[in-house]
């Protein structure tokens, strides 16, 4: 993966922070309207193998990771390697992996401020308006379904955030002159930071 200096990445990461702030605000507003609370559920979404698809998020997570004390980074690197091993073992057995994200520490995200988009949006019922196709509705997680039983759907449209992030990613790819897409879990990103000497 082509990389980018801290100075060059600054405007892109500032825009990513704006997008995150806006999505957090809409998510919080809709969650409040439902009186939905995401805390300490058994079906922890940090056990889900989320893939992240943008370099912008990769570089932002890297920024957060670099700001951690060296001992903590070392221990997270070890945890990330264990996650990859456990994931591989599960796959070899034909199971679908349920392995805790290396950044989850006692049900809190170690890099909460820097967490990727899907970690921010997951859980709540939502809609998406793909261009030229029918609207897609997503149901929300189990805890959400239980907590909101009997309540009407409150519109939560992910489309504007996906569009803004796609535009940011396209600008960033142009700036670093790269075309390939990425698809990485948080554990893979952490290992990748080291493999590419980005930490
Ligand atoms: S990055 Fe944070 S919020 Fe996302 S899965 Fe990992 S621990 Fe959970």
PDB file of N, CA and C in Angstrom, residues 39-103:
ATOM      1  N   UNK A  39     -24.810  -1.141  25.265  1.00  0.00           N
ATOM      2  CA  UNK A  39     -23.788  -1.319  26.303  1.00  0.00           C
ATOM      3  C   UNK A  39     -23.842  -2.741  26.853  1.00  0.00           C
ATOM      4  N   UNK A  40     -22.655  -3.345  26.877  1.00  0.00           N
ATOM      5  CA  UNK A  40     -22.457  -4.651  27.513  1.00  0.00           C
ATOM      6  C   UNK A  40     -23.375  -5.764  27.023  1.00  0.00           C
ATOM      7  N   UNK A  41     -23.711  -5.792  25.741  1.00  0.00           N
ATOM      8  CA  UNK A  41     -24.563  -6.906  25.307  1.00  0.00           C
ATOM      9  C   UNK A  41     -23.712  -8.144  25.042  1.00  0.00           C
ATOM     10  N   UNK A  42     -24.335  -9.315  25.132  1.00  0.00           N
ATOM     11  CA  UNK A  42     -23.583 -10.566  24.983  1.00  0.00           C
ATOM     12  C   UNK A  42     -23.114 -10.788  23.548  1.00  0.00           C
ATOM     13  N   UNK A  43     -23.966 -10.360  22.617  1.00  0.00           N
ATOM     14  CA  UNK A  43     -23.633 -10.541  21.209  1.00  0.00           C
ATOM     15  C   UNK A  43     -22.753  -9.370  20.759  1.00  0.00           C
ATOM     16  N   UNK A  44     -21.575  -9.278  21.376  1.00  0.00           N
ATOM     17  CA  UNK A  44     -20.718  -8.104  21.160  1.00  0.00           C
ATOM     18  C   UNK A  44     -20.299  -7.992  19.687  1.00  0.00           C
ATOM     19  N   UNK A  45     -20.571  -6.825  19.090  1.00  0.00           N
ATOM     20  CA  UNK A  45     -20.244  -6.702  17.659  1.00  0.00           C
ATOM     21  C   UNK A  45     -18.732  -6.664  17.431  1.00  0.00           C
ATOM     22  N   UNK A  46     -17.947  -6.471  18.485  1.00  0.00           N
ATOM     23  CA  UNK A  46     -16.485  -6.516  18.323  1.00  0.00           C
ATOM     24  C   UNK A  46     -16.002  -7.947  18.091  1.00  0.00           C
ATOM     25  N   UNK A  47     -16.935  -8.927  18.216  1.00  0.00           N
ATOM     26  CA  UNK A  47     -16.609 -10.323  17.883  1.00  0.00           C
ATOM     27  C   UNK A  47     -16.860 -10.604  16.400  1.00  0.00           C
ATOM     28  N   UNK A  48     -17.498  -9.656  15.744  1.00  0.00           N
ATOM     29  CA  UNK A  48     -17.821  -9.845  14.320  1.00  0.00           C
ATOM     30  C   UNK A  48     -16.600  -9.502  13.479  1.00  0.00           C
ATOM     31  N   UNK A  49     -16.374 -10.307  12.438  1.00  0.00           N
ATOM     32  CA  UNK A  49     -15.232  -9.970  11.583  1.00  0.00           C
ATOM     33  C   UNK A  49     -15.630  -8.861  10.620  1.00  0.00           C
ATOM     34  N   UNK A  50     -15.451  -7.623  11.071  1.00  0.00           N
ATOM     35  CA  UNK A  50     -15.755  -6.480  10.209  1.00  0.00           C
ATOM     36  C   UNK A  50     -14.585  -6.229   9.270  1.00  0.00           C
ATOM     37  N   UNK A  51     -14.907  -6.045   7.993  1.00  0.00           N
ATOM     38  CA  UNK A  51     -13.876  -5.615   7.049  1.00  0.00           C
ATOM     39  C   UNK A  51     -14.026  -4.114   6.816  1.00  0.00           C
ATOM     40  N   UNK A  52     -12.895  -3.445   6.678  1.00  0.00           N
ATOM     41  CA  UNK A  52     -12.889  -2.003   6.419  1.00  0.00           C
ATOM     42  C   UNK A  52     -12.268  -1.793   5.036  1.00  0.00           C
ATOM     43  N   UNK A  53     -12.818  -0.823   4.319  1.00  0.00           N
ATOM     44  CA  UNK A  53     -12.495  -0.763   2.896  1.00  0.00           C
ATOM     45  C   UNK A  53     -11.838   0.547   2.456  1.00  0.00           C
ATOM     46  N   UNK A  54     -11.460   1.386   3.378  1.00  0.00           N
ATOM     47  CA  UNK A  54     -10.870   2.652   2.914  1.00  0.00           C
ATOM     48  C   UNK A  54      -9.508   2.903   3.549  1.00  0.00           C
ATOM     49  N   UNK A  55      -8.648   3.471   2.712  1.00  0.00           N
ATOM     50  CA  UNK A  55      -7.334   3.870   3.212  1.00  0.00           C
ATOM     51  C   UNK A  55      -7.462   5.007   4.215  1.00  0.00           C
ATOM     52  N   UNK A  56      -8.453   5.857   4.003  1.00  0.00           N
ATOM     53  CA  UNK A  56      -8.647   6.989   4.935  1.00  0.00           C
ATOM     54  C   UNK A  56      -8.801   6.442   6.354  1.00  0.00           C
ATOM     55  N   UNK A  57      -9.616   5.388   6.495  1.00  0.00           N
ATOM     56  CA  UNK A  57      -9.826   4.812   7.827  1.00  0.00           C
ATOM     57  C   UNK A  57      -8.576   4.090   8.319  1.00  0.00           C
ATOM     58  N   UNK A  58      -7.875   3.469   7.383  1.00  0.00           N
ATOM     59  CA  UNK A  58      -6.614   2.793   7.727  1.00  0.00           C
ATOM     60  C   UNK A  58      -5.629   3.823   8.302  1.00  0.00           C
ATOM     61  N   UNK A  59      -5.468   4.949   7.585  1.00  0.00           N
ATOM     62  CA  UNK A  59      -4.502   5.955   8.041  1.00  0.00           C
ATOM     63  C   UNK A  59      -4.945   6.614   9.352  1.00  0.00           C
ATOM     64  N   UNK A  60      -6.251   6.734   9.532  1.00  0.00           N
ATOM     65  CA  UNK A  60      -6.745   7.354  10.769  1.00  0.00           C
ATOM     66  C   UNK A  60      -6.508   6.409  11.965  1.00  0.00           C
ATOM     67  N   UNK A  61      -6.770   5.127  11.742  1.00  0.00           N
ATOM     68  CA  UNK A  61      -6.519   4.156  12.812  1.00  0.00           C
ATOM     69  C   UNK A  61      -5.021   4.117  13.124  1.00  0.00           C
ATOM     70  N   UNK A  62      -4.224   4.205  12.077  1.00  0.00           N
ATOM     71  CA  UNK A  62      -2.769   4.214  12.281  1.00  0.00           C
ATOM     72  C   UNK A  62      -2.355   5.425  13.117  1.00  0.00           C
ATOM     73  N   UNK A  63      -2.976   6.560  12.848  1.00  0.00           N
ATOM     74  CA  UNK A  63      -2.669   7.763  13.628  1.00  0.00           C
ATOM     75  C   UNK A  63      -2.982   7.533  15.117  1.00  0.00           C
ATOM     76  N   UNK A  64      -4.134   6.937  15.369  1.00  0.00           N
ATOM     77  CA  UNK A  64      -4.496   6.652  16.760  1.00  0.00           C
ATOM     78  C   UNK A  64      -3.553   5.643  17.373  1.00  0.00           C
ATOM     79  N   UNK A  65      -3.227   4.616  16.607  1.00  0.00           N
ATOM     80  CA  UNK A  65      -2.364   3.556  17.115  1.00  0.00           C
ATOM     81  C   UNK A  65      -0.970   4.119  17.451  1.00  0.00           C
ATOM     82  N   UNK A  66      -0.452   4.995  16.588  1.00  0.00           N
ATOM     83  CA  UNK A  66       0.889   5.565  16.819  1.00  0.00           C
ATOM     84  C   UNK A  66       0.928   6.416  18.072  1.00  0.00           C
ATOM     85  N   UNK A  67      -0.237   6.935  18.480  1.00  0.00           N
ATOM     86  CA  UNK A  67      -0.236   7.828  19.642  1.00  0.00           C
ATOM     87  C   UNK A  67      -0.226   7.040  20.964  1.00  0.00           C
ATOM     88  N   UNK A  68      -0.347   5.708  20.878  1.00  0.00           N
ATOM     89  CA  UNK A  68      -0.368   4.901  22.107  1.00  0.00           C
ATOM     90  C   UNK A  68       1.058   4.698  22.620  1.00  0.00           C
ATOM     91  N   UNK A  69       1.208   4.491  23.933  1.00  0.00           N
ATOM     92  CA  UNK A  69       2.552   4.219  24.461  1.00  0.00           C
ATOM     93  C   UNK A  69       3.121   2.932  23.857  1.00  0.00           C
ATOM     94  N   UNK A  70       4.457   2.864  23.691  1.00  0.00           N
ATOM     95  CA  UNK A  70       5.080   1.714  23.017  1.00  0.00           C
ATOM     96  C   UNK A  70       4.683   0.364  23.626  1.00  0.00           C
ATOM     97  N   UNK A  71       4.572   0.280  24.954  1.00  0.00           N
ATOM     98  CA  UNK A  71       4.220  -1.010  25.581  1.00  0.00           C
ATOM     99  C   UNK A  71       2.837  -1.474  25.145  1.00  0.00           C
ATOM    100  N   UNK A  72       1.931  -0.514  25.084  1.00  0.00           N
ATOM    101  CA  UNK A  72       0.562  -0.844  24.693  1.00  0.00           C
ATOM    102  C   UNK A  72       0.525  -1.298  23.226  1.00  0.00           C
ATOM    103  N   UNK A  73       1.281  -0.621  22.395  1.00  0.00           N
ATOM    104  CA  UNK A  73       1.326  -0.998  20.968  1.00  0.00           C
ATOM    105  C   UNK A  73       1.853  -2.422  20.812  1.00  0.00           C
ATOM    106  N   UNK A  74       2.887  -2.711  21.615  1.00  0.00           N
ATOM    107  CA  UNK A  74       3.493  -4.042  21.538  1.00  0.00           C
ATOM    108  C   UNK A  74       2.464  -5.110  21.926  1.00  0.00           C
ATOM    109  N   UNK A  75       1.739  -4.821  23.010  1.00  0.00           N
ATOM    110  CA  UNK A  75       0.772  -5.823  23.454  1.00  0.00           C
ATOM    111  C   UNK A  75      -0.391  -5.948  22.458  1.00  0.00           C
ATOM    112  N   UNK A  76      -0.789  -4.858  21.822  1.00  0.00           N
ATOM    113  CA  UNK A  76      -1.861  -4.934  20.818  1.00  0.00           C
ATOM    114  C   UNK A  76      -1.409  -5.682  19.564  1.00  0.00           C
ATOM    115  N   UNK A  77      -0.145  -5.507  19.244  1.00  0.00           N
ATOM    116  CA  UNK A  77       0.393  -6.236  18.081  1.00  0.00           C
ATOM    117  C   UNK A  77       0.300  -7.734  18.355  1.00  0.00           C
ATOM    118  N   UNK A  78       0.652  -8.127  19.608  1.00  0.00           N
ATOM    119  CA  UNK A  78       0.584  -9.545  19.983  1.00  0.00           C
ATOM    120  C   UNK A  78      -0.867 -10.041  19.915  1.00  0.00           C
ATOM    121  N   UNK A  79      -1.769  -9.215  20.450  1.00  0.00           N
ATOM    122  CA  UNK A  79      -3.193  -9.609  20.424  1.00  0.00           C
ATOM    123  C   UNK A  79      -3.690  -9.745  18.982  1.00  0.00           C
ATOM    124  N   UNK A  80      -3.273  -8.809  18.134  1.00  0.00           N
ATOM    125  CA  UNK A  80      -3.718  -8.841  16.724  1.00  0.00           C
ATOM    126  C   UNK A  80      -3.230 -10.113  16.048  1.00  0.00           C
ATOM    127  N   UNK A  81      -1.978 -10.500  16.337  1.00  0.00           N
ATOM    128  CA  UNK A  81      -1.437 -11.722  15.735  1.00  0.00           C
ATOM    129  C   UNK A  81      -2.234 -12.930  16.236  1.00  0.00           C
ATOM    130  N   UNK A  82      -2.605 -12.930  17.524  1.00  0.00           N
ATOM    131  CA  UNK A  82      -3.405 -14.048  18.062  1.00  0.00           C
ATOM    132  C   UNK A  82      -4.776 -14.107  17.387  1.00  0.00           C
ATOM    133  N   UNK A  83      -5.366 -12.938  17.175  1.00  0.00           N
ATOM    134  CA  UNK A  83      -6.677 -12.885  16.503  1.00  0.00           C
ATOM    135  C   UNK A  83      -6.576 -13.519  15.114  1.00  0.00           C
ATOM    136  N   UNK A  84      -5.527 -13.174  14.387  1.00  0.00           N
ATOM    137  CA  UNK A  84      -5.381 -13.725  13.036  1.00  0.00           C
ATOM    138  C   UNK A  84      -5.217 -15.240  13.076  1.00  0.00           C
ATOM    139  N   UNK A  85      -4.448 -15.719  14.078  1.00  0.00           N
ATOM    140  CA  UNK A  85      -4.251 -17.170  14.203  1.00  0.00           C
ATOM    141  C   UNK A  85      -5.574 -17.868  14.515  1.00  0.00           C
ATOM    142  N   UNK A  86      -6.304 -17.331  15.515  1.00  0.00           N
ATOM    143  CA  UNK A  86      -7.583 -17.958  15.903  1.00  0.00           C
ATOM    144  C   UNK A  86      -8.565 -17.927  14.740  1.00  0.00           C
ATOM    145  N   UNK A  87      -8.574 -16.844  13.999  1.00  0.00           N
ATOM    146  CA  UNK A  87      -9.477 -16.713  12.844  1.00  0.00           C
ATOM    147  C   UNK A  87      -9.152 -17.778  11.812  1.00  0.00           C
ATOM    148  N   UNK A  88      -7.862 -17.935  11.564  1.00  0.00           N
ATOM    149  CA  UNK A  88      -7.439 -18.928  10.567  1.00  0.00           C
ATOM    150  C   UNK A  88      -7.820 -20.340  11.021  1.00  0.00           C
ATOM    151  N   UNK A  89      -7.603 -20.617  12.334  1.00  0.00           N
ATOM    152  CA  UNK A  89      -7.943 -21.956  12.853  1.00  0.00           C
ATOM    153  C   UNK A  89      -9.436 -22.231  12.687  1.00  0.00           C
ATOM    154  N   UNK A  90     -10.265 -21.229  13.009  1.00  0.00           N
ATOM    155  CA  UNK A  90     -11.718 -21.403  12.877  1.00  0.00           C
ATOM    156  C   UNK A  90     -12.078 -21.690  11.423  1.00  0.00           C
ATOM    157  N   UNK A  91     -11.462 -20.938  10.531  1.00  0.00           N
ATOM    158  CA  UNK A  91     -11.772 -21.131   9.101  1.00  0.00           C
ATOM    159  C   UNK A  91     -11.355 -22.515   8.623  1.00  0.00           C
ATOM    160  N   UNK A  92     -10.209 -22.976   9.122  1.00  0.00           N
ATOM    161  CA  UNK A  92      -9.733 -24.301   8.719  1.00  0.00           C
ATOM    162  C   UNK A  92     -10.704 -25.395   9.161  1.00  0.00           C
ATOM    163  N   UNK A  93     -11.391 -25.121  10.297  1.00  0.00           N
ATOM    164  CA  UNK A  93     -12.382 -26.098  10.784  1.00  0.00           C
ATOM    165  C   UNK A  93     -13.742 -25.897  10.124  1.00  0.00           C
ATOM    166  N   UNK A  94     -13.820 -24.952   9.234  1.00  0.00           N
ATOM    167  CA  UNK A  94     -15.072 -24.688   8.528  1.00  0.00           C
ATOM    168  C   UNK A  94     -16.067 -23.897   9.382  1.00  0.00           C
ATOM    169  N   UNK A  95     -15.555 -23.251  10.462  1.00  0.00           N
ATOM    170  CA  UNK A  95     -16.449 -22.465  11.329  1.00  0.00           C
ATOM    171  C   UNK A  95     -16.374 -21.003  10.932  1.00  0.00           C
ATOM    172  N   UNK A  96     -17.423 -20.258  11.279  1.00  0.00           N
ATOM    173  CA  UNK A  96     -17.296 -18.825  10.987  1.00  0.00           C
ATOM    174  C   UNK A  96     -16.702 -18.140  12.234  1.00  0.00           C
ATOM    175  N   UNK A  97     -15.596 -17.433  12.041  1.00  0.00           N
ATOM    176  CA  UNK A  97     -14.822 -16.945  13.176  1.00  0.00           C
ATOM    177  C   UNK A  97     -15.582 -15.926  14.036  1.00  0.00           C
ATOM    178  N   UNK A  98     -15.531 -16.110  15.361  1.00  0.00           N
ATOM    179  CA  UNK A  98     -16.063 -15.131  16.314  1.00  0.00           C
ATOM    180  C   UNK A  98     -14.914 -14.840  17.264  1.00  0.00           C
ATOM    181  N   UNK A  99     -14.045 -13.945  16.876  1.00  0.00           N
ATOM    182  CA  UNK A  99     -12.848 -13.656  17.670  1.00  0.00           C
ATOM    183  C   UNK A  99     -12.864 -12.174  18.046  1.00  0.00           C
ATOM    184  N   UNK A 100     -12.625 -11.903  19.332  1.00  0.00           N
ATOM    185  CA  UNK A 100     -12.700 -10.519  19.814  1.00  0.00           C
ATOM    186  C   UNK A 100     -11.654  -9.621  19.135  1.00  0.00           C
ATOM    187  N   UNK A 101     -12.074  -8.449  18.712  1.00  0.00           N
ATOM    188  CA  UNK A 101     -11.166  -7.476  18.095  1.00  0.00           C
ATOM    189  C   UNK A 101     -10.041  -7.149  19.085  1.00  0.00           C
ATOM    190  N   UNK A 102      -8.809  -7.042  18.611  1.00  0.00           N
ATOM    191  CA  UNK A 102      -7.696  -6.793  19.539  1.00  0.00           C
ATOM    192  C   UNK A 102      -7.808  -5.452  20.273  1.00  0.00           C
ATOM    193  N   UNK A 103      -8.613  -4.553  19.733  1.00  0.00           N
ATOM    194  CA  UNK A 103      -8.735  -3.240  20.391  1.00  0.00           C
ATOM    195  C   UNK A 103      -9.778  -3.229  21.504  1.00  0.00           C
TER     196      UNK A 103
END
